[in-house]
mmCIF file of C-alpha atoms in Angstrom:
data_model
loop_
_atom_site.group_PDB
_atom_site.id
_atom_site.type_symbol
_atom_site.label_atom_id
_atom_site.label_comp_id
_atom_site.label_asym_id
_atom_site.label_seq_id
_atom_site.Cartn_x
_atom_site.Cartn_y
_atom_site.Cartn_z
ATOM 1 C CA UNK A 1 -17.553 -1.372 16.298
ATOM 2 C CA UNK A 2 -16.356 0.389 13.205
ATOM 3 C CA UNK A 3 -14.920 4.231 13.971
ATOM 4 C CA UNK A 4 -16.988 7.286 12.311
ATOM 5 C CA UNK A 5 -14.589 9.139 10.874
ATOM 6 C CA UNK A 6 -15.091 12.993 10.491
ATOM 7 C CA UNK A 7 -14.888 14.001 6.819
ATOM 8 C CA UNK A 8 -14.266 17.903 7.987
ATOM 9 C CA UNK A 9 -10.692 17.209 9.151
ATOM 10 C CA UNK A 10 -8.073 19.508 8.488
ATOM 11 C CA UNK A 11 -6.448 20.180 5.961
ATOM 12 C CA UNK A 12 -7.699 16.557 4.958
ATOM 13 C CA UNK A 13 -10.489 16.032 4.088
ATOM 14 C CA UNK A 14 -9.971 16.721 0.028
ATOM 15 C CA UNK A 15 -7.521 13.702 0.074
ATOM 16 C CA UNK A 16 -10.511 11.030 -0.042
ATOM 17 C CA UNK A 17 -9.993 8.241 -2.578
ATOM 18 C CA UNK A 18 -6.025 8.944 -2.994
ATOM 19 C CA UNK A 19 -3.557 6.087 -2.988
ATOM 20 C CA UNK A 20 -0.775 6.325 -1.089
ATOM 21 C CA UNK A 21 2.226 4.359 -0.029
ATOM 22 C CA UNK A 22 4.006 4.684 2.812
ATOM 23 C CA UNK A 23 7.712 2.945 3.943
ATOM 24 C CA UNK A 24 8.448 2.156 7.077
ATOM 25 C CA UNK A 25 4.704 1.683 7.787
ATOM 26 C CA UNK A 26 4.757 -0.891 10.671
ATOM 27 C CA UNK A 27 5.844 1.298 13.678
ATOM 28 C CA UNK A 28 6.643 4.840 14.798
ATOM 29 C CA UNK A 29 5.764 8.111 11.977
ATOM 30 C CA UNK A 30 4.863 5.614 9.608
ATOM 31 C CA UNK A 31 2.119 3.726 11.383
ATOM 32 C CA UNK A 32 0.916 7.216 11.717
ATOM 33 C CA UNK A 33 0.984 8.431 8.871
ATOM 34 C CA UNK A 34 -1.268 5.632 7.628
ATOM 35 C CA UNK A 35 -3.642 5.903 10.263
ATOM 36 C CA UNK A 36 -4.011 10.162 9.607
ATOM 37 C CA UNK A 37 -3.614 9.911 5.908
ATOM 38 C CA UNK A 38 -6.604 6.571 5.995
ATOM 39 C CA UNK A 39 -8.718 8.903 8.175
ATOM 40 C CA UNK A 40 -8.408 11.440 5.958
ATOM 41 C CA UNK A 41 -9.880 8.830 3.022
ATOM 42 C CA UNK A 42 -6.990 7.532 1.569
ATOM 43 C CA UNK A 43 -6.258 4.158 0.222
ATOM 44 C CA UNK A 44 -3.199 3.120 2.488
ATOM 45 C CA UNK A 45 -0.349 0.934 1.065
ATOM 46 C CA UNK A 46 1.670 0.211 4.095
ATOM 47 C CA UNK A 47 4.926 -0.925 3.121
ATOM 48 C CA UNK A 48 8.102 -2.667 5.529
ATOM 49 C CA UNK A 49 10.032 -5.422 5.524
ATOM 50 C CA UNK A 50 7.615 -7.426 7.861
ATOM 51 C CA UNK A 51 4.572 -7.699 6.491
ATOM 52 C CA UNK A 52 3.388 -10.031 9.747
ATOM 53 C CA UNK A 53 3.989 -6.198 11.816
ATOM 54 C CA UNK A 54 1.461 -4.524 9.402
ATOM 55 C CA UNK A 55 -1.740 -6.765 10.117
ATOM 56 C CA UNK A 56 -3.325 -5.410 13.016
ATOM 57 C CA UNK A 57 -2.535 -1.504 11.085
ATOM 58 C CA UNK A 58 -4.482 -2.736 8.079
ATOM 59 C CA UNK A 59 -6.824 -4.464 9.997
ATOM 60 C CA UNK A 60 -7.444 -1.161 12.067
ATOM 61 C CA UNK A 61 -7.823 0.935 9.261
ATOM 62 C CA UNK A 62 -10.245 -1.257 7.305
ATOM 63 C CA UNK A 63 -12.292 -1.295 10.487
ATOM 64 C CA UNK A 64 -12.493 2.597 9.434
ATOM 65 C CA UNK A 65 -15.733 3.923 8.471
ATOM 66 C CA UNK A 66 -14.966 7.131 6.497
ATOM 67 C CA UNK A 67 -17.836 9.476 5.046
ATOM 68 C CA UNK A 68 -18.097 8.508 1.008
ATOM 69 C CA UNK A 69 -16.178 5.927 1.168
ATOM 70 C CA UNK A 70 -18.777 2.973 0.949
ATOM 71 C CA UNK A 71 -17.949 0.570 -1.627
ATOM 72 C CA UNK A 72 -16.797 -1.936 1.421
ATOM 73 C CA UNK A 73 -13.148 -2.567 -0.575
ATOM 74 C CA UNK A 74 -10.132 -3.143 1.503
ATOM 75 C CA UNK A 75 -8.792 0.808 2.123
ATOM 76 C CA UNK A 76 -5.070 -0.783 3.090
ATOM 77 C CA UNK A 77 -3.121 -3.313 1.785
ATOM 78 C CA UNK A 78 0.291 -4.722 3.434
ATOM 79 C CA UNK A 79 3.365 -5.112 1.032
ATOM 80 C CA UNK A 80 6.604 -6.538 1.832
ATOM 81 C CA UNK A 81 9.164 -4.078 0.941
ATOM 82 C CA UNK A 82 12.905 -4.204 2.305
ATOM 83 C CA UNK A 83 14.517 -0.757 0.704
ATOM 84 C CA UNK A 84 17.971 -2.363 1.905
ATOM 85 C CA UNK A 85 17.395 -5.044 -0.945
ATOM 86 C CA UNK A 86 19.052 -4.557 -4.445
ATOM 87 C CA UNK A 87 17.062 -2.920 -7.331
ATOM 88 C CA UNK A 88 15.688 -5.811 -8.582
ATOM 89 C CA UNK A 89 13.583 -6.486 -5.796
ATOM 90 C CA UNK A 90 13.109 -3.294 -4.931
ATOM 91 C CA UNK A 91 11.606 -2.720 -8.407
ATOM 92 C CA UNK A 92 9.605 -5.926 -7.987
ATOM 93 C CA UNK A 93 8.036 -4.993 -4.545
ATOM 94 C CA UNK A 94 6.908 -1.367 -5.872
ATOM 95 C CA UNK A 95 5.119 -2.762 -8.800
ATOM 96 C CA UNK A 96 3.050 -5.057 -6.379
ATOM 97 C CA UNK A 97 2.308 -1.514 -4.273
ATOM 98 C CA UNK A 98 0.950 -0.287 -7.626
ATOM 99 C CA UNK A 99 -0.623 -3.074 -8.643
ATOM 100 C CA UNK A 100 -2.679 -2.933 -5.213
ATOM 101 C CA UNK A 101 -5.107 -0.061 -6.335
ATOM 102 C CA UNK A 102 -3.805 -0.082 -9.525
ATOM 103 C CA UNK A 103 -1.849 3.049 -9.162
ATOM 104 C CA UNK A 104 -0.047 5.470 -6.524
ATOM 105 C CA UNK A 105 -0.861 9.023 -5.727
ATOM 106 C CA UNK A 106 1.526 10.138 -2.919
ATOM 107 C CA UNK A 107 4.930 8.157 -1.913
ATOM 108 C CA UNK A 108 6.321 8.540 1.561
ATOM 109 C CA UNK A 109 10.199 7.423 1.634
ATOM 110 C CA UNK A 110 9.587 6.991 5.678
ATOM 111 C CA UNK A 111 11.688 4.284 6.140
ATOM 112 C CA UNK A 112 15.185 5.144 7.790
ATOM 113 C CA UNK A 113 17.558 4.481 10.764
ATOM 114 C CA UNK A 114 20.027 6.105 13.069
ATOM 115 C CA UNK A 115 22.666 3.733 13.264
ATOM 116 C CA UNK A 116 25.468 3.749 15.647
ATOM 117 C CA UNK A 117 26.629 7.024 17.436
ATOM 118 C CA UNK A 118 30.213 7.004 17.272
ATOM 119 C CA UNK A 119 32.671 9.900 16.423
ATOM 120 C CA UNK A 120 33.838 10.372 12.278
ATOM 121 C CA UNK A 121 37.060 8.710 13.325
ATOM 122 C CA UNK A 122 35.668 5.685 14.876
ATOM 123 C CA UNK A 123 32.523 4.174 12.504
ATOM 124 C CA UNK A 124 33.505 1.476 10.651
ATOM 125 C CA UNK A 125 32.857 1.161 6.822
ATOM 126 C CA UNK A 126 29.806 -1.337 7.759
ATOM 127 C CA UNK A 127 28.449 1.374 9.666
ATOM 128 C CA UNK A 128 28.503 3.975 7.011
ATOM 129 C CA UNK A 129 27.297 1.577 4.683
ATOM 130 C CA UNK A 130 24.275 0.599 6.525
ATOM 131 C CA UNK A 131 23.203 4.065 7.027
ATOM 132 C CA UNK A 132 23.286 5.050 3.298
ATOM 133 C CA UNK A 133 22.349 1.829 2.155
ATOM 134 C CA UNK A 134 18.755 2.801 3.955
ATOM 135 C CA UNK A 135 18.648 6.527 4.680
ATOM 136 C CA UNK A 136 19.937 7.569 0.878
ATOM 137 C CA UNK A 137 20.198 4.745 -1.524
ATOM 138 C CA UNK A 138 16.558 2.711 -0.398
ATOM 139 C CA UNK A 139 14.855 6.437 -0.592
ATOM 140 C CA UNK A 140 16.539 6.563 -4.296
ATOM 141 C CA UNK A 141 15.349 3.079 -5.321
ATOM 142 C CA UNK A 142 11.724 3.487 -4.246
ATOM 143 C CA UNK A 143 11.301 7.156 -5.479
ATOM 144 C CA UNK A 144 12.935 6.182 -8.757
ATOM 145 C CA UNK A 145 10.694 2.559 -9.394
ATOM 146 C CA UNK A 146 7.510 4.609 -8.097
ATOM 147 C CA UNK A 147 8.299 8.115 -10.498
ATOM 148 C CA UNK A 148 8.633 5.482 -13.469
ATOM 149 C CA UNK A 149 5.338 4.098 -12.932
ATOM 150 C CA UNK A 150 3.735 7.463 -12.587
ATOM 151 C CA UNK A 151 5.646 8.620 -15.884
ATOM 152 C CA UNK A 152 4.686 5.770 -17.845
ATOM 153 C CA UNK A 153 1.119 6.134 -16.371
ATOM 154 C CA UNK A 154 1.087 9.873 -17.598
ATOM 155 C CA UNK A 155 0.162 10.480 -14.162
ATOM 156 C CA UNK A 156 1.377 13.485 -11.586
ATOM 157 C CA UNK A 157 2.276 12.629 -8.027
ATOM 158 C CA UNK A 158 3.486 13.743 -5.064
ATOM 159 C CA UNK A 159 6.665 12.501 -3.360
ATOM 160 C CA UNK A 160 7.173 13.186 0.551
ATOM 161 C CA UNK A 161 11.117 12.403 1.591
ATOM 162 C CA UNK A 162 11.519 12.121 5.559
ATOM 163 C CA UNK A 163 14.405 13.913 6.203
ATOM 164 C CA UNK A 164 16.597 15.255 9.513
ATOM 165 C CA UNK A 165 17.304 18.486 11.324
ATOM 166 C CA UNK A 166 20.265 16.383 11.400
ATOM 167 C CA UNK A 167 20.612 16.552 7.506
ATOM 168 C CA UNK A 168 20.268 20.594 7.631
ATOM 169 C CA UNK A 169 23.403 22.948 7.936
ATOM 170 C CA UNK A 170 22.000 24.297 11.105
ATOM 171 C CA UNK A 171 21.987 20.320 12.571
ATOM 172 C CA UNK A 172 24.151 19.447 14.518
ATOM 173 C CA UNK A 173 24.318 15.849 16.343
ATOM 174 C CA UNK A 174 26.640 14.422 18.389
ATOM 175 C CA UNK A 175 28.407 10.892 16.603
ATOM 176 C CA UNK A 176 25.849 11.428 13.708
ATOM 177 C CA UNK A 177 28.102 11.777 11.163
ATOM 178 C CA UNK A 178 26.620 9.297 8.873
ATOM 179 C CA UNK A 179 23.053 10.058 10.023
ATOM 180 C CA UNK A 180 23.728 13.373 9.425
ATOM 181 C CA UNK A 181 25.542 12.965 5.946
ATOM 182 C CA UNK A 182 22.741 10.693 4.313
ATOM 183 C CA UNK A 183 19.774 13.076 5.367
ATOM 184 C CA UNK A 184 21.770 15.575 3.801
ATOM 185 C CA UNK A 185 21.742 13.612 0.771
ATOM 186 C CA UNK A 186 18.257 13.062 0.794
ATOM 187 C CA UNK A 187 17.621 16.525 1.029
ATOM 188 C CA UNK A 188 19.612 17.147 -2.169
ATOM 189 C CA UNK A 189 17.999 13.814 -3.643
ATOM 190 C CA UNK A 190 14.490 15.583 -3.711
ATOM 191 C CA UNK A 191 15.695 18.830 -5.116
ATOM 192 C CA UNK A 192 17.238 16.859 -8.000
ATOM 193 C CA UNK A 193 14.419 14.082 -8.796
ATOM 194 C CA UNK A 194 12.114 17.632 -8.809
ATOM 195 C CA UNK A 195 14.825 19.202 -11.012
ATOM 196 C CA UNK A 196 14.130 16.620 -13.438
ATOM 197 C CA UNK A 197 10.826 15.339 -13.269
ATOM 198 C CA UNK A 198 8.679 18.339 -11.572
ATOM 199 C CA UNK A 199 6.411 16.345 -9.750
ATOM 200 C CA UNK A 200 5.543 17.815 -6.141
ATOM 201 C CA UNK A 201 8.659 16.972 -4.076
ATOM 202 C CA UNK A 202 9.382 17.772 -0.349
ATOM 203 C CA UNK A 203 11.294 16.697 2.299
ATOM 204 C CA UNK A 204 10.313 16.822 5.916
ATOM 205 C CA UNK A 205 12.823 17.119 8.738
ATOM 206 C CA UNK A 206 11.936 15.761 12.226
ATOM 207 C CA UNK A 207 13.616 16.665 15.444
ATOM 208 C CA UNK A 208 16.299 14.085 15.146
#
C-alpha cells in the first residue's frame, strides 16, 4: 500500500515538483535525505557508485503518494556516479542526472569518507590522497559539471556541501588530519563557487 504523504510538513512542503540530486544516496544522510526531501515532493536523483544499492530507495519513494503530485511519473531515478572518477566521467554521469528530469534544482555534494585515523606523521600519501580525492576534489567536480548546466540553462540553483565540525577551527579530531583538512577545504570551496557564481551555497557540518 502506497504511503499518504502529508503536504503540511515543515518547512517542506513549498519544495513540491523540485529536482534534486543527491551523492552518496544509497546509505546513511543520503538515503535520508532522499526519502525527507521526496516526502516533501521532490523529484529525487539518487546518485552513488552502486546503482544495484539504490533500487529498493527508488522503489520506496515511487511507492510515495504525495498530495499534487499525480501525474504517476517515476519521482526518483538511480544514477551511477563515482565522484572518485576523473572529470570526464564525472562530467558524463552529471549530464545523465540532468537529463533525468531534464534539469536540477538543488545539488547535495553528500558523498564523503573518513579514511584512516592515524596521527599527521604516520598517513601515508595514499591515505591523504584518498581523502581529498572524495571529500574535496569529487565535491569540486560535481558542483562545477552541475553549476555549468544551470548557467547554460539560465537557471538559479541551490548547492548544499556536507561538511565537518571536523573541517571548522573549533574541530578538533583525534588522527583526522586529512578528514579534517579536506572539510576545511570544502568549506572554503562553497564560499568561493558563491563568490563567483552567486547561486545559494551552504555547507552543513555534522557531528563528525
Amino acid at each position: 500500500m502506497a504511503t499518504q504523504i502529508s503536504d503540511h510538513l515543515e518547512p517542506w512542503h513549498n519544495l513540491n515538483g523540485k529536482v534534486v540530486l543527491v551523492t552518496g544516496a544509497s546509505a546513511g544522510l543520503g538515503k535520508e535525505f532522499c526519502l525527507d526531501l521526496a516526502s516533501a515532493g521532490c523529484k529525487i536523483v539518487a546518485a552513488a557508485r552502486r546503482v544495484d544499492r539504490l533500487k529498493s530507495l527508488c522503489e520506496e519513494i515511487n511507492r510515495m503518494t504525495v498530495v499534487g503530485d499525480g501525474d504517476g511519473s517515476p519521482r526518483a531515478v538511480a544514477v551511477e556516479l563515482d565522484i572518485t572518477a576523473d572529470g570526464v566521467t564525472v562530467d558524463n554521469c552529471v549530464q545523465n542526472a540532468w537529463d533525468a528530469f531534464g534539469h536540477i534544482d538543488v545539488l547535495i555534494n553528500n558523498a564523503g569518507i573518513r579514511g584512516a585515523v592515524k596521527s599527521p606523521v604516520d598517513l601515508t600519501e595514499e591515505d591523504w590522497h584518498k581523502e581529498f580525492r572524495t571529500n574535496l576534489t569529487g565535491t569540486w567536480l560535481v558542483s562545477k559539471y552541475v553549476c555549468k548546466r544551470m548557467q547554460l540553462a539560465l537557471q538559479k540553483g541551490i548547492v548544499i556541501n556536507i561538511s565537518s565540525i571536523a573541517g571548522l577551527n573549533r574541530g578538533s579530531l583525534p588522527g583526522s588530519a586529512s578528514y579534517s583538512a579536506s572539510k576545511a577545504g570544502v568549506n572554503s570551496l562553497t564560499k568561493v563557487i558563491f563568490f563567483y557564481l552567486q547561486l545559494i551555497l551552504t555547507h552543513w557540518s555534522s557531528g563528525v
